Amino acid sequence: MQKIKKMQLHEIAAQEIVHYIQENGLQKGDKLPSLEEMSKLLDVSRTSIREALRSLEAMEFVKMINGKGVFVDDTSSYRFSTKIDVSNEKTLLLQACQVRRALEGLAVELATEHATEEQIERMLHYLNEIRSNPDGPITRLADKNFHQTIYEASRNKVLQSIITSMSTLFDTFWETAPLGQNRLFTDTFPFHPCIAEAIAKRDKKQAVMQFNLLMDAIEGNIQKVPTDNK
């Protein structure tokens, strides 16, 4: 009998927001309730609502406009997250590393060509958040946002869509304690500023090399975890 993998709150919230839009017949340009209202309606934190909206915005299903609110964008673009039937968490993470290395490696390469100054500033902002709180949940969120900014900076909508459709699989890298190891990915942080710096300098070779070193470190740490630690 296989373990049942729980969905994260922001994933459930994203699906509920989609249901709300569909049930109320909302169309492109229609405004959604405020974050506070959605938080009360779904009985989840504002943080979970923000994460849900970010994932839906990445799929171009909604659009967030500062100071104005959240609006329906393209109701045909939503895709449910991919579900992978892998009972062993260590195997799941190692296989996810292979996929992530290929997809995000391409995103890093493209980001060196297309990243805007604003996107580079965002990457640096998330790195500062990680430095200021190295062990807390804010760090994991900032790390996730750092990588999602790279996906966005690739300017490849097909690539972004593929990565987004695999959000459940990739989110295992930002869970509280994958494989029961609280600091499994801690020593990968030094590679993050190097990636951001290479992207800012438009140094494709260096950016890809630093990303591959990051993935080497993640895979090495996963390999060290005993197999029976599931």
mmCIF file of N, CA and C in Angstrom, residues 174-221:
data_model
loop_
_atom_site.group_PDB
_atom_site.id
_atom_site.type_symbol
_atom_site.label_atom_id
_atom_site.label_comp_id
_atom_site.label_asym_id
_atom_site.label_seq_id
_atom_site.Cartn_x
_atom_site.Cartn_y
_atom_site.Cartn_z
ATOM 1 N N TRP A 174 10.692 22.470 -2.134
ATOM 2 C CA TRP A 174 10.486 23.574 -1.196
ATOM 3 C C TRP A 174 9.568 23.179 -0.050
ATOM 4 N N GLU A 175 9.359 21.871 0.154
ATOM 5 C CA GLU A 175 8.567 21.423 1.278
ATOM 6 C C GLU A 175 9.329 21.668 2.575
ATOM 7 N N THR A 176 8.607 21.584 3.694
ATOM 8 C CA THR A 176 9.210 21.861 4.993
ATOM 9 C C THR A 176 10.421 20.979 5.266
ATOM 10 N N ALA A 177 10.283 19.679 5.046
ATOM 11 C CA ALA A 177 11.404 18.776 5.340
ATOM 12 C C ALA A 177 11.333 17.547 4.451
ATOM 13 N N PRO A 178 11.677 17.665 3.165
ATOM 14 C CA PRO A 178 11.666 16.481 2.306
ATOM 15 C C PRO A 178 12.621 15.425 2.842
ATOM 16 N N LEU A 179 12.186 14.183 2.828
ATOM 17 C CA LEU A 179 12.963 13.053 3.353
ATOM 18 C C LEU A 179 13.263 13.206 4.848
ATOM 19 N N GLY A 180 12.482 14.079 5.518
ATOM 20 C CA GLY A 180 12.693 14.274 6.943
ATOM 21 C C GLY A 180 13.950 15.060 7.280
ATOM 22 N N GLN A 181 14.570 15.672 6.272
ATOM 23 C CA GLN A 181 15.823 16.418 6.476
ATOM 24 C C GLN A 181 15.545 17.913 6.390
ATOM 25 N N ASN A 182 15.635 18.590 7.531
ATOM 26 C CA ASN A 182 15.311 20.017 7.573
ATOM 27 C C ASN A 182 16.274 20.877 6.759
ATOM 28 N N ARG A 183 17.528 20.442 6.616
ATOM 29 C CA ARG A 183 18.536 21.265 5.954
ATOM 30 C C ARG A 183 19.090 20.568 4.707
ATOM 31 N N LEU A 184 18.237 19.813 4.040
ATOM 32 C CA LEU A 184 18.691 19.003 2.907
ATOM 33 C C LEU A 184 19.308 19.855 1.801
ATOM 34 N N PHE A 185 18.770 21.059 1.569
ATOM 35 C CA PHE A 185 19.228 21.884 0.458
ATOM 36 C C PHE A 185 19.976 23.135 0.911
ATOM 37 N N THR A 186 20.313 23.216 2.216
ATOM 38 C CA THR A 186 20.923 24.434 2.756
ATOM 39 C C THR A 186 22.216 24.810 2.050
ATOM 40 N N ASP A 187 23.082 23.837 1.799
ATOM 41 C CA ASP A 187 24.394 24.180 1.241
ATOM 42 C C ASP A 187 24.360 24.485 -0.252
ATOM 43 N N THR A 188 23.144 24.559 -0.837
ATOM 44 C CA THR A 188 23.043 24.972 -2.241
ATOM 45 C C THR A 188 22.958 26.494 -2.363
ATOM 46 N N PHE A 189 22.726 27.191 -1.231
ATOM 47 C CA PHE A 189 22.520 28.639 -1.325
ATOM 48 C C PHE A 189 23.675 29.390 -1.974
ATOM 49 N N PRO A 190 24.948 29.058 -1.672
ATOM 50 C CA PRO A 190 26.051 29.823 -2.284
ATOM 51 C C PRO A 190 26.005 29.874 -3.808
ATOM 52 N N PHE A 191 25.345 28.904 -4.442
ATOM 53 C CA PHE A 191 25.279 28.907 -5.906
ATOM 54 C C PHE A 191 24.241 29.901 -6.425
ATOM 55 N N HIS A 192 23.247 30.255 -5.584
ATOM 56 C CA HIS A 192 22.178 31.154 -6.027
ATOM 57 C C HIS A 192 22.691 32.534 -6.427
ATOM 58 N N PRO A 193 23.501 33.204 -5.577
ATOM 59 C CA PRO A 193 24.025 34.518 -5.997
ATOM 60 C C PRO A 193 24.883 34.427 -7.247
ATOM 61 N N CYS A 194 25.604 33.318 -7.395
ATOM 62 C CA CYS A 194 26.449 33.146 -8.590
ATOM 63 C C CYS A 194 25.590 33.045 -9.850
ATOM 64 N N ILE A 195 24.458 32.355 -9.742
ATOM 65 C CA ILE A 195 23.534 32.241 -10.873
ATOM 66 C C ILE A 195 22.971 33.622 -11.223
ATOM 67 N N ALA A 196 22.514 34.346 -10.187
ATOM 68 C CA ALA A 196 21.939 35.677 -10.414
ATOM 69 C C ALA A 196 22.972 36.624 -11.031
ATOM 70 N N GLU A 197 24.198 36.575 -10.523
ATOM 71 C CA GLU A 197 25.254 37.443 -11.047
ATOM 72 C C GLU A 197 25.569 37.118 -12.502
ATOM 73 N N ALA A 198 25.615 35.824 -12.835
ATOM 74 C CA ALA A 198 25.901 35.421 -14.210
ATOM 75 C C ALA A 198 24.773 35.851 -15.151
ATOM 76 N N ILE A 199 23.526 35.732 -14.677
ATOM 77 C CA ILE A 199 22.389 36.175 -15.490
ATOM 78 C C ILE A 199 22.480 37.680 -15.729
ATOM 79 N N ALA A 200 22.813 38.431 -14.670
ATOM 80 C CA ALA A 200 22.931 39.889 -14.798
ATOM 81 C C ALA A 200 24.035 40.281 -15.780
ATOM 82 N N LYS A 201 25.107 39.483 -15.838
ATOM 83 C CA LYS A 201 26.227 39.758 -16.739
ATOM 84 C C LYS A 201 26.029 39.162 -18.130
ATOM 85 N N ARG A 202 24.886 38.475 -18.317
ATOM 86 C CA ARG A 202 24.574 37.809 -19.591
ATOM 87 C C ARG A 202 25.630 36.749 -19.930
ATOM 88 N N ASP A 203 26.145 36.114 -18.872
ATOM 89 C CA ASP A 203 27.169 35.077 -19.041
ATOM 90 C C ASP A 203 26.492 33.713 -19.005
ATOM 91 N N LYS A 204 26.075 33.255 -20.169
ATOM 92 C CA LYS A 204 25.293 32.019 -20.276
ATOM 93 C C LYS A 204 26.068 30.810 -19.752
ATOM 94 N N LYS A 205 27.323 30.688 -20.146
ATOM 95 C CA LYS A 205 28.127 29.535 -19.758
ATOM 96 C C LYS A 205 28.269 29.450 -18.243
ATOM 97 N N GLN A 206 28.557 30.594 -17.598
ATOM 98 C CA GLN A 206 28.744 30.622 -16.152
ATOM 99 C C GLN A 206 27.426 30.343 -15.426
ATOM 100 N N ALA A 207 26.333 30.909 -15.916
ATOM 101 C CA ALA A 207 25.026 30.716 -15.277
ATOM 102 C C ALA A 207 24.633 29.243 -15.292
ATOM 103 N N VAL A 208 24.786 28.587 -16.439
ATOM 104 C CA VAL A 208 24.435 27.168 -16.552
ATOM 105 C C VAL A 208 25.362 26.314 -15.694
ATOM 106 N N MET A 209 26.648 26.676 -15.661
ATOM 107 C CA MET A 209 27.598 25.915 -14.851
ATOM 108 C C MET A 209 27.231 25.998 -13.372
ATOM 109 N N GLN A 210 26.917 27.191 -12.882
ATOM 110 C CA GLN A 210 26.556 27.358 -11.471
ATOM 111 C C GLN A 210 25.254 26.630 -11.147
ATOM 112 N N PHE A 211 24.309 26.649 -12.086
ATOM 113 C CA PHE A 211 23.055 25.920 -11.862
ATOM 114 C C PHE A 211 23.317 24.418 -11.773
ATOM 115 N N ASN A 212 24.172 23.896 -12.634
ATOM 116 C CA ASN A 212 24.492 22.464 -12.595
ATOM 117 C C ASN A 212 25.226 22.088 -11.311
ATOM 118 N N LEU A 213 26.066 23.000 -10.789
ATOM 119 C CA LEU A 213 26.715 22.754 -9.504
ATOM 120 C C LEU A 213 25.679 22.706 -8.386
ATOM 121 N N LEU A 214 24.682 23.579 -8.472
ATOM 122 C CA LEU A 214 23.587 23.571 -7.491
ATOM 123 C C LEU A 214 22.858 22.228 -7.523
ATOM 124 N N MET A 215 22.537 21.765 -8.729
ATOM 125 C CA MET A 215 21.828 20.492 -8.853
ATOM 126 C C MET A 215 22.707 19.322 -8.407
ATOM 127 N N ASP A 216 24.010 19.392 -8.670
ATOM 128 C CA ASP A 216 24.932 18.357 -8.194
ATOM 129 C C ASP A 216 24.878 18.258 -6.670
ATOM 130 N N ALA A 217 24.849 19.430 -6.007
ATOM 131 C CA ALA A 217 24.814 19.458 -4.546
ATOM 132 C C ALA A 217 23.511 18.860 -4.017
ATOM 133 N N ILE A 218 22.399 19.207 -4.660
ATOM 134 C CA ILE A 218 21.102 18.661 -4.233
ATOM 135 C C ILE A 218 21.088 17.145 -4.387
ATOM 136 N N GLU A 219 21.482 16.663 -5.551
ATOM 137 C CA GLU A 219 21.470 15.223 -5.799
ATOM 138 C C GLU A 219 22.421 14.495 -4.844
ATOM 139 N N GLY A 220 23.584 15.097 -4.580
ATOM 140 C CA GLY A 220 24.531 14.474 -3.664
ATOM 141 C C GLY A 220 23.965 14.340 -2.263
ATOM 142 N N ASN A 221 23.272 15.376 -1.797
ATOM 143 C CA ASN A 221 22.671 15.329 -0.469
ATOM 144 C C ASN A 221 21.540 14.304 -0.390
#
